[in-house]
Short mmCIF file of C-alpha atoms and ligand atoms in Angstrom, two decimals:
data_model
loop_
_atom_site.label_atom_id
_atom_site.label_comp_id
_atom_site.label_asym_id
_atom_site.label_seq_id
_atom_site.Cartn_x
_atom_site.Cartn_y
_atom_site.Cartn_z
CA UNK A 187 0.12 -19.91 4.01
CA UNK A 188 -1.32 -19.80 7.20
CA UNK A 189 -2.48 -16.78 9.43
CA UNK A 190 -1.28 -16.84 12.79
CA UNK A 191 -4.55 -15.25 15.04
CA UNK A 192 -2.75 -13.58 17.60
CA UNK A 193 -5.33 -12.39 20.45
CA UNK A 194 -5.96 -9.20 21.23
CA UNK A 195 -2.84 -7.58 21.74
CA UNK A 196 -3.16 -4.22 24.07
CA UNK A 197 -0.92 -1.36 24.53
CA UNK A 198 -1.63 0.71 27.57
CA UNK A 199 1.91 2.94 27.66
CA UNK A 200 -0.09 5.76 28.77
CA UNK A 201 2.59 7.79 26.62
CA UNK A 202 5.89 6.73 27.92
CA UNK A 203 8.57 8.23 25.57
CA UNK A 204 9.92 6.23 22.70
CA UNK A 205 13.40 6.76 21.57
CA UNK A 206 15.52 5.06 19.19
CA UNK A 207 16.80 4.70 16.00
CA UNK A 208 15.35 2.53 13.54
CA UNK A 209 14.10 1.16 10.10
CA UNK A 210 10.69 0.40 9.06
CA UNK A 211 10.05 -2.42 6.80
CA UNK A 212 10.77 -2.40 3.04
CA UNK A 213 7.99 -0.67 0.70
CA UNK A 214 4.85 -2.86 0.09
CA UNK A 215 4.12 -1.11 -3.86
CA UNK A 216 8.32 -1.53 -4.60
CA UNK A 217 8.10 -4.84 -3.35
CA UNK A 218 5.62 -6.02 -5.50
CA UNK A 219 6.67 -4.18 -8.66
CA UNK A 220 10.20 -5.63 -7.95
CA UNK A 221 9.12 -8.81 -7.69
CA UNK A 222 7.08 -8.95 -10.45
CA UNK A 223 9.50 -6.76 -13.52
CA UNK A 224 11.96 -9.14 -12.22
CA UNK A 225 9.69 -12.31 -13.16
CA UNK A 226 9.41 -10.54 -16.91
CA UNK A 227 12.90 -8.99 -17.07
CA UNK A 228 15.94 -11.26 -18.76
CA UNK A 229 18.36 -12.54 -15.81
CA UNK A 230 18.23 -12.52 -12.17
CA UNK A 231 17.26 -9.52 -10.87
CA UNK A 232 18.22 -8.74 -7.30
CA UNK A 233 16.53 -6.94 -4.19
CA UNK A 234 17.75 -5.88 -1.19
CA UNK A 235 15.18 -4.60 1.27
CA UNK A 236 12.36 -6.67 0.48
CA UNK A 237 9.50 -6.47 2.20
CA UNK A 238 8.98 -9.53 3.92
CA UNK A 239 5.20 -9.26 5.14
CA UNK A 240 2.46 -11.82 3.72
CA UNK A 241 1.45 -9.73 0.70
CA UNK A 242 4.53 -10.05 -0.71
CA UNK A 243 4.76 -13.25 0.02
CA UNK A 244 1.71 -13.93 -1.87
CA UNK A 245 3.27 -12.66 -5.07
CA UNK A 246 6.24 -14.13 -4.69
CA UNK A 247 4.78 -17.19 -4.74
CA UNK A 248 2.12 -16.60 -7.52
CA UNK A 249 5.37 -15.95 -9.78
CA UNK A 250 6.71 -19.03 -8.83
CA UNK A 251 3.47 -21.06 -9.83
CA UNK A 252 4.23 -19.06 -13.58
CA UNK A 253 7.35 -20.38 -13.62
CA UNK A 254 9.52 -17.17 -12.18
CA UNK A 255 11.69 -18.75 -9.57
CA UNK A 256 12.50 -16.65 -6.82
CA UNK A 257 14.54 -17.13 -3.38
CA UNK A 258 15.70 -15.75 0.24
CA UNK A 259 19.76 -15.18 0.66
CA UNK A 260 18.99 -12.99 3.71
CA UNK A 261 16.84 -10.68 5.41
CA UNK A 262 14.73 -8.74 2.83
CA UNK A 263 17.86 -10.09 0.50
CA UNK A 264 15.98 -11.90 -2.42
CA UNK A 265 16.62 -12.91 -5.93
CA UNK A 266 14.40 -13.35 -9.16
CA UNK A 267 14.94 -15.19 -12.38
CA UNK A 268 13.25 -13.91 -15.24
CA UNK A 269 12.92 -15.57 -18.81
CA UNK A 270 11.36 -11.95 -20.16
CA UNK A 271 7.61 -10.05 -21.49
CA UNK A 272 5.25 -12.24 -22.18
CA UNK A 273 7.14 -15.78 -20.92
CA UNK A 274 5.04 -16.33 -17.88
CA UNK A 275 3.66 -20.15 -17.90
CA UNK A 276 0.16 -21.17 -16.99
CA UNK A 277 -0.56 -22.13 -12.94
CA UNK A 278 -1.31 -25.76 -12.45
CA UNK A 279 -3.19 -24.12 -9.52
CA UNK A 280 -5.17 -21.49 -7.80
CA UNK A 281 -3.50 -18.23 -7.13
CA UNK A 282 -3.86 -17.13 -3.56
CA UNK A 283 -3.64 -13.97 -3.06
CA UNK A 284 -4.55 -13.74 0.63
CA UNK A 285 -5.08 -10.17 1.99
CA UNK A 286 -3.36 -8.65 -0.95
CA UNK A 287 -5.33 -6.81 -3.19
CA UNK A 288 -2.01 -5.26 -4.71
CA UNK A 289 -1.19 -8.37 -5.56
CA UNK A 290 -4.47 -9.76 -7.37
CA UNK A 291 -4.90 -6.31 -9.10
CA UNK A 292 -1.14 -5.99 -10.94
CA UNK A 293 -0.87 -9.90 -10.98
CA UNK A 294 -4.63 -9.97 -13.46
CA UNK A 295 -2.62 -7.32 -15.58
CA UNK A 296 0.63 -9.38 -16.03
CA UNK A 297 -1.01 -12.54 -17.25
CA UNK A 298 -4.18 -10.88 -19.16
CA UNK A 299 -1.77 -10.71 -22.35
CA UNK A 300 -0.82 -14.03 -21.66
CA UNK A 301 -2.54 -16.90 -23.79
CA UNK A 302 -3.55 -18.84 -20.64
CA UNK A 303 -5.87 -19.18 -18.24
CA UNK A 304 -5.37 -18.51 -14.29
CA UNK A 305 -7.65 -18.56 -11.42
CA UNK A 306 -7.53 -15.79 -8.18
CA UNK A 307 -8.82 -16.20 -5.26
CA UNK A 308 -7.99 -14.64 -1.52
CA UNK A 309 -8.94 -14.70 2.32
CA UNK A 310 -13.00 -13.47 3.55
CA UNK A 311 -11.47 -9.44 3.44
CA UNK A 312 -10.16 -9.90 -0.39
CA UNK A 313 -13.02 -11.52 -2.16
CA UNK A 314 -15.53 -8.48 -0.41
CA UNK A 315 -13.42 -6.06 -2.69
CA UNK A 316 -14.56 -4.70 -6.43
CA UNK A 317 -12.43 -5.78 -9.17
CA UNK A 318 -14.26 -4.86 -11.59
CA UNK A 319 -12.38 -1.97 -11.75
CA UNK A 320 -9.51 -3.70 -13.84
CA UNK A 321 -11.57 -6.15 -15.63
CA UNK A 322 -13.91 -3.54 -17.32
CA UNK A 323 -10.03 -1.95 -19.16
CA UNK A 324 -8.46 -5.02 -19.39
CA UNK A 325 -11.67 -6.20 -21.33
CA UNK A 326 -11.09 -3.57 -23.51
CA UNK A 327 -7.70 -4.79 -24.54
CA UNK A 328 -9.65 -8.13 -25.18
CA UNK A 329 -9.29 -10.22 -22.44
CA UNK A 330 -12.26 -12.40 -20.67
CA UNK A 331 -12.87 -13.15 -17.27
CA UNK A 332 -15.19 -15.15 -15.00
CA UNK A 333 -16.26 -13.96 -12.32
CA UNK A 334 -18.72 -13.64 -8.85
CA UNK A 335 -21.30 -11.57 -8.99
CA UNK A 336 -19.99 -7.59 -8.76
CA UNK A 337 -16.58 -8.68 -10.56
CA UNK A 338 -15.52 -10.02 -7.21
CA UNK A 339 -12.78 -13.39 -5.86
CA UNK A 340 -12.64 -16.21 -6.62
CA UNK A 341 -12.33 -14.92 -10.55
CA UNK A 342 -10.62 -16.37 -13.90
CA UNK A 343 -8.50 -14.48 -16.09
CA UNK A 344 -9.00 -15.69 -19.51
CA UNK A 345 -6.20 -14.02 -21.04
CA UNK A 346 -5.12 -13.73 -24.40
CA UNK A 347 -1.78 -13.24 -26.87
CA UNK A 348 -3.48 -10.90 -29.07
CA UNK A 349 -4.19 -7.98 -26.53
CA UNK A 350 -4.88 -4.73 -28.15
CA UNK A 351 -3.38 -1.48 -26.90
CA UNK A 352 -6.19 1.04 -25.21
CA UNK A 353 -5.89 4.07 -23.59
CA UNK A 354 -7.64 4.05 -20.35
CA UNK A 355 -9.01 7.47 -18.39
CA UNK A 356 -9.02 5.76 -15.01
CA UNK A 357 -12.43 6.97 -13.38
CA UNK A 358 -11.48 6.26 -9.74
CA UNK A 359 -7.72 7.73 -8.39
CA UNK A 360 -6.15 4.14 -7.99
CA UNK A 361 -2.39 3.24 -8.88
CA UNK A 362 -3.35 -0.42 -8.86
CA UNK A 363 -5.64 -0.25 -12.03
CA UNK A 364 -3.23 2.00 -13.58
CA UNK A 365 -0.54 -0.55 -13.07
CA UNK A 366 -2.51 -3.35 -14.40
CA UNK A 367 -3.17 -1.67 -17.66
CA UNK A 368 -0.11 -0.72 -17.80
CA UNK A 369 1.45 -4.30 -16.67
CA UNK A 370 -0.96 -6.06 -19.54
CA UNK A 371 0.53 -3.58 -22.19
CA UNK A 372 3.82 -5.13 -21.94
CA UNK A 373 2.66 -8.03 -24.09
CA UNK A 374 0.92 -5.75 -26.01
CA UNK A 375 1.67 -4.81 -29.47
CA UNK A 376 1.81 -0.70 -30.15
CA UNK A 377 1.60 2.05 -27.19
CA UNK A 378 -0.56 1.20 -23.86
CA UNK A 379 -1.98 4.79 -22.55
CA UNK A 380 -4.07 5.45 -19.29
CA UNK A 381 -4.87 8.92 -18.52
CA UNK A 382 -4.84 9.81 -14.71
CA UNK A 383 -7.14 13.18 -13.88
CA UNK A 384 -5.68 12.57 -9.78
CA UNK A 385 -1.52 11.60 -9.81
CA UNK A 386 -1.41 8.38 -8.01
CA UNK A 387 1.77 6.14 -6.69
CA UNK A 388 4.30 6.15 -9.74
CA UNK A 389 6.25 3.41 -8.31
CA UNK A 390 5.42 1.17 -11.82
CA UNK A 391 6.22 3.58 -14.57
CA UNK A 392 9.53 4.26 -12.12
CA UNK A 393 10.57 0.99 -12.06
CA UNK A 394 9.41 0.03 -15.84
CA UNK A 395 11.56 3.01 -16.77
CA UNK A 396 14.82 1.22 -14.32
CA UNK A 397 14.24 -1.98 -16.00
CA UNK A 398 14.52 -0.45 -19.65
CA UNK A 399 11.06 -0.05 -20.85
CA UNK A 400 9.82 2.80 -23.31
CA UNK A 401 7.69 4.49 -20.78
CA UNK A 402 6.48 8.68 -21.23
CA UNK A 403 4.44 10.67 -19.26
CA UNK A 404 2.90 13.92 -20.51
CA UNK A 405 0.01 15.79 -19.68
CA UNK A 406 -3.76 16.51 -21.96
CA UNK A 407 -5.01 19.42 -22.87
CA UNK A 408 -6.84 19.37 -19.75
CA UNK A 409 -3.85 19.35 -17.46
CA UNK A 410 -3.83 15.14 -16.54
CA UNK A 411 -1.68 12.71 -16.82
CA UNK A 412 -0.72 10.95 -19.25
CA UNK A 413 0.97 7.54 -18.90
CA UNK A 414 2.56 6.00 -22.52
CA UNK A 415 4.53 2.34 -21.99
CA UNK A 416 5.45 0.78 -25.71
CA UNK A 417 4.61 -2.80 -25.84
CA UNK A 418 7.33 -5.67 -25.96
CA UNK A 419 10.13 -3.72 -24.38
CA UNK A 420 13.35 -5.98 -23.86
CA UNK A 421 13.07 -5.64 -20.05
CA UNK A 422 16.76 -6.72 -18.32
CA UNK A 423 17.16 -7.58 -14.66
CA UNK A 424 18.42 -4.39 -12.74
CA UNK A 425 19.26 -4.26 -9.05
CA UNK A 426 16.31 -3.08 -7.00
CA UNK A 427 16.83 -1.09 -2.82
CA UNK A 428 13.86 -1.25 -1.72
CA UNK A 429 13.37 1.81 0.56
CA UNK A 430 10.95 1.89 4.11
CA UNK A 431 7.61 2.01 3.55
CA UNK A 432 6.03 5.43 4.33
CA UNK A 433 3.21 4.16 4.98
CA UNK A 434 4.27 1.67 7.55
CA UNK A 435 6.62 4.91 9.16
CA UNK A 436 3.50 7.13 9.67
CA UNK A 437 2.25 4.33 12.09
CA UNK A 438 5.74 5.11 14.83
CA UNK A 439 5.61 8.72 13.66
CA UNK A 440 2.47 8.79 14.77
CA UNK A 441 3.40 7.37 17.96
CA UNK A 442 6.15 9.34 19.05
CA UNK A 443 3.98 12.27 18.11
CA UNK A 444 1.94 11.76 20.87
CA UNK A 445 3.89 10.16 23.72
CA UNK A 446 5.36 13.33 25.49
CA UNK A 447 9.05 13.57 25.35
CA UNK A 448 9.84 11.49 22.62
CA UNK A 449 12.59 11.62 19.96
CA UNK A 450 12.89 9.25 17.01
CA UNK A 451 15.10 8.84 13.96
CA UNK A 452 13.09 6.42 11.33
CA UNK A 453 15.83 5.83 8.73
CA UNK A 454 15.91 5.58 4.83
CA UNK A 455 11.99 6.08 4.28
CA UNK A 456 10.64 6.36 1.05
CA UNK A 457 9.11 9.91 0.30
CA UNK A 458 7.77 9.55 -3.30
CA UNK A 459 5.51 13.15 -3.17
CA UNK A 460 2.78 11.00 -4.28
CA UNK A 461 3.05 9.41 -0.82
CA UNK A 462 3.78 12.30 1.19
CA UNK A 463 -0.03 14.12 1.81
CA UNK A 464 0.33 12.13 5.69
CA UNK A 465 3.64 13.96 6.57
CA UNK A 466 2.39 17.14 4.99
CA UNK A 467 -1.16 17.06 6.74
CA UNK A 468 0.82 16.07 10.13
CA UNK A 469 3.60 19.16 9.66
CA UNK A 470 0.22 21.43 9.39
CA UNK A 471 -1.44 20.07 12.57
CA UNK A 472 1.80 21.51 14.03
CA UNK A 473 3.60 18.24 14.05
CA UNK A 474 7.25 18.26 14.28
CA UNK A 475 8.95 15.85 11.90
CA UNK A 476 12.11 16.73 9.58
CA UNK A 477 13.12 15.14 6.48
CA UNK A 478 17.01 14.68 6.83
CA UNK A 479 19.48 13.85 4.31
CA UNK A 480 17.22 13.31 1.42
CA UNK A 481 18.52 11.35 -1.40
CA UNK A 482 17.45 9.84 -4.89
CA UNK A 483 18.00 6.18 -5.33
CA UNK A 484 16.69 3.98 -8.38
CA UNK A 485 14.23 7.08 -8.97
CA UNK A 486 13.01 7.18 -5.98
CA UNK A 487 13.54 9.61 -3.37
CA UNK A 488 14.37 8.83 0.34
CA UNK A 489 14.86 10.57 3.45
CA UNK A 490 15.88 9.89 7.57
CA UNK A 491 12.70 10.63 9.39
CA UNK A 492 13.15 12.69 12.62
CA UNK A 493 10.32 13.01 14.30
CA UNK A 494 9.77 14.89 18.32
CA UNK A 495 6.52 14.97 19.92
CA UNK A 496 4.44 17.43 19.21
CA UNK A 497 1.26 19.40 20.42
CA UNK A 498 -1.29 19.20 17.50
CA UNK A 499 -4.46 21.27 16.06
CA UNK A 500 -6.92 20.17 13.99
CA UNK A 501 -6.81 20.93 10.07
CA UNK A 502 -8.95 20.76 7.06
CA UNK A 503 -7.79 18.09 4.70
CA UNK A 504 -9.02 18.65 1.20
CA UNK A 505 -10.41 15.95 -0.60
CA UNK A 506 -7.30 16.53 -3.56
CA UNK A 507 -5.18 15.20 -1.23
CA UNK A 508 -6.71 11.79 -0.74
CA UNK A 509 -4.55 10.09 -3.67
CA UNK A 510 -1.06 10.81 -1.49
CA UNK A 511 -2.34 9.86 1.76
CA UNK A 512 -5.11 6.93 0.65
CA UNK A 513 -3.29 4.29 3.19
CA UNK A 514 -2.51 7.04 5.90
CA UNK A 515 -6.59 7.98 6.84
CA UNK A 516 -6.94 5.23 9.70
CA UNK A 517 -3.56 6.70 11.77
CA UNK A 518 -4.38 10.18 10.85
CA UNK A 519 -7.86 10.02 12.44
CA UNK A 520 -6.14 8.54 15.18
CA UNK A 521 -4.06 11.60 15.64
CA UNK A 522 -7.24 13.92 15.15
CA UNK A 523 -8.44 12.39 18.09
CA UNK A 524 -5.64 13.72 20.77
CA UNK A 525 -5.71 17.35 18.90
CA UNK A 526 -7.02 20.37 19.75
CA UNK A 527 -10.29 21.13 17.52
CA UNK A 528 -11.68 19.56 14.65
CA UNK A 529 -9.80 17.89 11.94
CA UNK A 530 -12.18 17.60 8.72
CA UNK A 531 -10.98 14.79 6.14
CA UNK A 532 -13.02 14.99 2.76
CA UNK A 533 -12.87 12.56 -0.43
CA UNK A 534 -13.02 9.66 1.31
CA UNK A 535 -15.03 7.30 -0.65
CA UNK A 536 -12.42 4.93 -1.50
CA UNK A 537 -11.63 3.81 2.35
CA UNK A 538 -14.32 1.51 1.58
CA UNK A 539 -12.93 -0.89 -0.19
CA UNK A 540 -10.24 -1.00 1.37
CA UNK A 541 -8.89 -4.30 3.13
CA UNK A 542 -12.21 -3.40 5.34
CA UNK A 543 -14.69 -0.17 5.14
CA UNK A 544 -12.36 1.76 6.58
CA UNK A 545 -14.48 4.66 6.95
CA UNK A 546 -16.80 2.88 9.05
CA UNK A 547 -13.91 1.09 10.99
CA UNK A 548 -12.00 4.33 11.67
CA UNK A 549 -15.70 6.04 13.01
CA UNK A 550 -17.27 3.42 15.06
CA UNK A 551 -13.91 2.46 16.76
CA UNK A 552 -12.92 6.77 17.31
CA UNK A 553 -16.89 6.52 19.18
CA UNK A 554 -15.92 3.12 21.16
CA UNK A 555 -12.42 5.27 22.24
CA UNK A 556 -14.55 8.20 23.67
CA UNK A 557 -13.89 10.22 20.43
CA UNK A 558 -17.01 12.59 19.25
CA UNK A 559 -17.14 12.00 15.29
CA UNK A 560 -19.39 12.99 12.54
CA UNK A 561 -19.88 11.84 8.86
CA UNK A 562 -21.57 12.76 6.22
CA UNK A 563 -20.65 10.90 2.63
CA UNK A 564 -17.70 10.37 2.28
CA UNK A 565 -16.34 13.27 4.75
CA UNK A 566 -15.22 12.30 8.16
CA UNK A 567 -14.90 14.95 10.82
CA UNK A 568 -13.13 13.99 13.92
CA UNK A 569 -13.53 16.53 17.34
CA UNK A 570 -10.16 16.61 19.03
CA UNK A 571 -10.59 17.28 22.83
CA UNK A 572 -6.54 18.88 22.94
CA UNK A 573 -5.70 16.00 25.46
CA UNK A 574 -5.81 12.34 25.09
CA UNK A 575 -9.39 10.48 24.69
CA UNK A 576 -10.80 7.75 27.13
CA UNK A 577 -9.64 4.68 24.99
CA UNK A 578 -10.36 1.61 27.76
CA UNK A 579 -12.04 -0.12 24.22
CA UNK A 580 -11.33 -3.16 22.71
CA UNK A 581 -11.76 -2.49 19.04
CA UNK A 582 -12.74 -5.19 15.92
CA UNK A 583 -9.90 -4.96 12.92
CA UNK A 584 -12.08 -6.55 10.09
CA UNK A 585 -8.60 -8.56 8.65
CA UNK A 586 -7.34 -5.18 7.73
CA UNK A 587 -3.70 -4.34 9.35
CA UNK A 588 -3.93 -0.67 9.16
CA UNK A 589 -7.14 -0.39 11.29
CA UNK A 590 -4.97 -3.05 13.87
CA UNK A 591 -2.10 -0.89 14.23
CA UNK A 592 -3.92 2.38 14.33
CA UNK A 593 -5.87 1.48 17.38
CA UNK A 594 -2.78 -0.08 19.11
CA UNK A 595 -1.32 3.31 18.49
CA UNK A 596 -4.44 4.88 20.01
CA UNK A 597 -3.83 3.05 23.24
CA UNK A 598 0.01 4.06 23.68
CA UNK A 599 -1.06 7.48 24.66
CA UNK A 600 -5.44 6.86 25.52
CA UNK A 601 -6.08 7.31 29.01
CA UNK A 602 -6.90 3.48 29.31
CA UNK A 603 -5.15 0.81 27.51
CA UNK A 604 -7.13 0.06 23.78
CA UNK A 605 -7.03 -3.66 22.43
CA UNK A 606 -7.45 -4.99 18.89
CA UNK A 607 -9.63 -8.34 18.62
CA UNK A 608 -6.92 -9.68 16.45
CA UNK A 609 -3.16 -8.95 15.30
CA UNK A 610 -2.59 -11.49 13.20
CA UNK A 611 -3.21 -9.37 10.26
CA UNK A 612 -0.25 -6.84 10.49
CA UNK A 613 2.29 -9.40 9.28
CA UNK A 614 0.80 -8.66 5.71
CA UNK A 615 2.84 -5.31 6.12
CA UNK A 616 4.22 -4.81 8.72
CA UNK A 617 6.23 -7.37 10.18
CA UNK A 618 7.64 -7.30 13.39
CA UNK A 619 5.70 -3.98 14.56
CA UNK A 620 5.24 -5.18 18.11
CA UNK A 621 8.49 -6.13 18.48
CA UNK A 622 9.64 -2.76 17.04
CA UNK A 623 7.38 -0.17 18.78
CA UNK A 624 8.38 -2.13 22.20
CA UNK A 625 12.14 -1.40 21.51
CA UNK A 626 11.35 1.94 21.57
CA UNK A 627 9.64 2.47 24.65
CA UNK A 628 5.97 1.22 23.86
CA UNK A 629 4.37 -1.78 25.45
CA UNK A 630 2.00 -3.64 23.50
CA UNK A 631 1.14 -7.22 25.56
C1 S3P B 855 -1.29 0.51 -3.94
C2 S3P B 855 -2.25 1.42 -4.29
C3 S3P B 855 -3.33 1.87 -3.39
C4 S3P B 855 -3.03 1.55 -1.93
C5 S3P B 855 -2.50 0.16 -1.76
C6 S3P B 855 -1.23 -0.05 -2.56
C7 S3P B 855 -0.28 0.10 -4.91
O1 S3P B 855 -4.54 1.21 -3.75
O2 S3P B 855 -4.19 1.72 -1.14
O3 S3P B 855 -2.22 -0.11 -0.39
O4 S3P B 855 0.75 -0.52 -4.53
O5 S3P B 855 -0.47 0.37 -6.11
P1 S3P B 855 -5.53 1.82 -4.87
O6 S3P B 855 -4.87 1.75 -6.18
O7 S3P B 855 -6.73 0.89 -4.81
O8 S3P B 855 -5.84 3.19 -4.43
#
């Protein structure tokens, strides 16, 4: 797969209203997960709502190279055939992963309790980025990897049919290395157990649960998580909505937040509380966005976003709620920036290993917009003027999407236009965002 580089695209709406109607693109996390329970479940499994954005892609196609057909009937309409745990064949080639580092992180879980070898590898931003993380507990269940210095891509995954079950106290707050433990104790004989001291994304021990596994959660003695999945479950396909991606709707909340007079209705958004802390840190900033008709479907809850612009303050974010809001920093900042006083964001350490440093991304681009900022460790403070900032920059993205869209939201309400140096990158999640934000009222050239 090739990137398209698409050159500095620019939005200069100096905040014309946007109003509309509309869906975001499917979840990124379901996506995946769907994708890849389907490739171990028994049957075709079928999703509607698919993400269609290169990450997905990615895995999609990794399956395919282990022998789990998948295919397109229509938009975000996909199938998967599974042949069920632990029937995944060896690739007769190199697994890209491109951007994705969901997909190399849950993808070296699936085939560690396989008895083959596979190889990883991704674009410049992916093999920067630690994976360590999941090698050190997937070692522990016996598996052996190769890898570049600082356990990072290109890497082999040694894997092995005799895993042995672990049970894993995850030391950083990340739902990837939870789901690769977990993922890798599906071929696993006896009970799989990671222990999460932060709640991260459930979105794999929901879906496990929809496609039939033995899966518990309790707590320890010292109030966290605990995550149980029972090895070689008979996993069957199951149908799979995929809901919006929150994450992707914070981007045009965020927007119509801050071009005066606008009213938007972002339909059938996932609001899983463990992805949430965004819309809650936004509704204390004084931003006005209602959760209508809120439903459960699969296990997952979803809601209609209505969202009117608002005037905003600046808040405190607590460092406890970096786990529901990991993805949402970048746009959040962003907002900072046009409200009154200073918004203080704490906890922030793992921004930077992100798809770029996102800490130093979200500052030194804030500074090139005219926006005073301070940091200090891993806490970010970001002086909000009460009216909109200079902008008139054209900002570096580093390959990562969510620093690309953040800044093109920055310029639909700046003083001056903002550009990015390169757009290419927010296919990997957000497909057709230009396209969308113009429909509403933006202009992005
Ligand atoms: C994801 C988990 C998060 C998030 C990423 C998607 C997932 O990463 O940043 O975009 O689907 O499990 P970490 O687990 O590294 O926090």
């Amino acid at each position: 797969m090739t990137k398209k580089h698409i050159p500095q695209p620019r939005t200069g709406g100096k905040g014309s209203p946007l109003k509309g109607k509309i869906a975001v693109p499917g979840d990124k996390s379901i996506s995946h997960r769907a994708l890849m329970l389907g490739a171990v479940a028994l049957g075709r499994t079928r999703i509607r709502g698919l993400l269609e954005g290169e990450d997905v892609l990615h895995t999609a196609a990794a399956l395919r190279l282990m022998g789990a057909e998948s295919g397109r009937d229509g938009k975000g309409d996909w199938w998967v055939e599974g042949s069920g745990v632990g029937a995944l064949t060896e690739p007769e080639d190199v697994l890209d992963m491109g951007n994705s580092g969901t997909s190399t992180r849950l993808l070296m879980g699936l085939v560690a309790s396989h008895g083959f070898t596979s190889f990883f590898t991704g674009d410049g931003s992916l093999r920067k980025r630690p994976m360590a993380r999941v090698t050190e507990p997937l070692s522990r269940m016996g598996v052996n990897f190769l890898s570049r210095a600082g356990g990072r891509l290109p890497l082999a995954v040694i894997g092995t049919r005799e895993t042995m079950p672990v049970t894993y106290r995850l030391p950083v707050a990340s739902a990837q290395v939870k789901s690769a433990v977990l993922l890798a104790g599906l071929n696993t004989q006896g009970l799989t157990s990671v222990i999460e001291p932060h709640a991260t994304r459930d979105h794999t021990e929901i879906m496990l649960a929809h496609f039939g596994a033995e899966i518990k959660t309790g707590t320890d003695e010292n109030g966290a998580k605990i995550i149980s999945l029972r090895g070689y479950p008979e996993l069957r396909a199951r149908p799979v909505d995929v809901p919006g991606d929150p994450s992707s709707a914070a981007f045009v909340t965020a927007a119509a937040l801050l071009c005066a007079g606008s009213e938007i209705t972002i339909k059938n958004v996932g609001i899983n509380p463990n992805r949430t802390g965004f819309y809650d840190t936004a509704k204390e900033m004084g931003a006005d966005i209602r959760f209508e008709n809120p439903r459960i479907h699969g296990g997952e809850k979803i809601t209609d976003l209505v969202v009117t612009s608002s005037e905003l303050k600046g808040v405190h974010v607590p460092a406890a709620r970096a786990p529901r809001m990991i993805d949402e920093y970048p746009i959040l900042a962003v907002l900072a920036a046009f409200a009154s006083g200073k918004t203080v964001m704490e906890g922030l350490s793992e921004l930077r290993v992100k798809e770029s440093d996102r800490l130093a991304m979200i500052a030194s681009n804030l500074q090139a917009c005219g926006v005073k900022v301070e940091m200090e460790g891993d806490t970010l403070a970001v002086h909000g003027a009460g009216a909109p900032p200079e902008g008139g920059a054209t900002v570096p993205t580093s390959m990562d999407h969510r620093i690309a869209m953040s800044f093109l939201v920055m310029g639909m309400a700046a003083r001056n236009p903002v550009a990015i140096d390169d757009g290419g990158f927010i296919n990997t999640s957000f497909p057709g965002f230009v396209d969308l934000m113009n429909g509403l009222g933006c202009r992005i050239t």
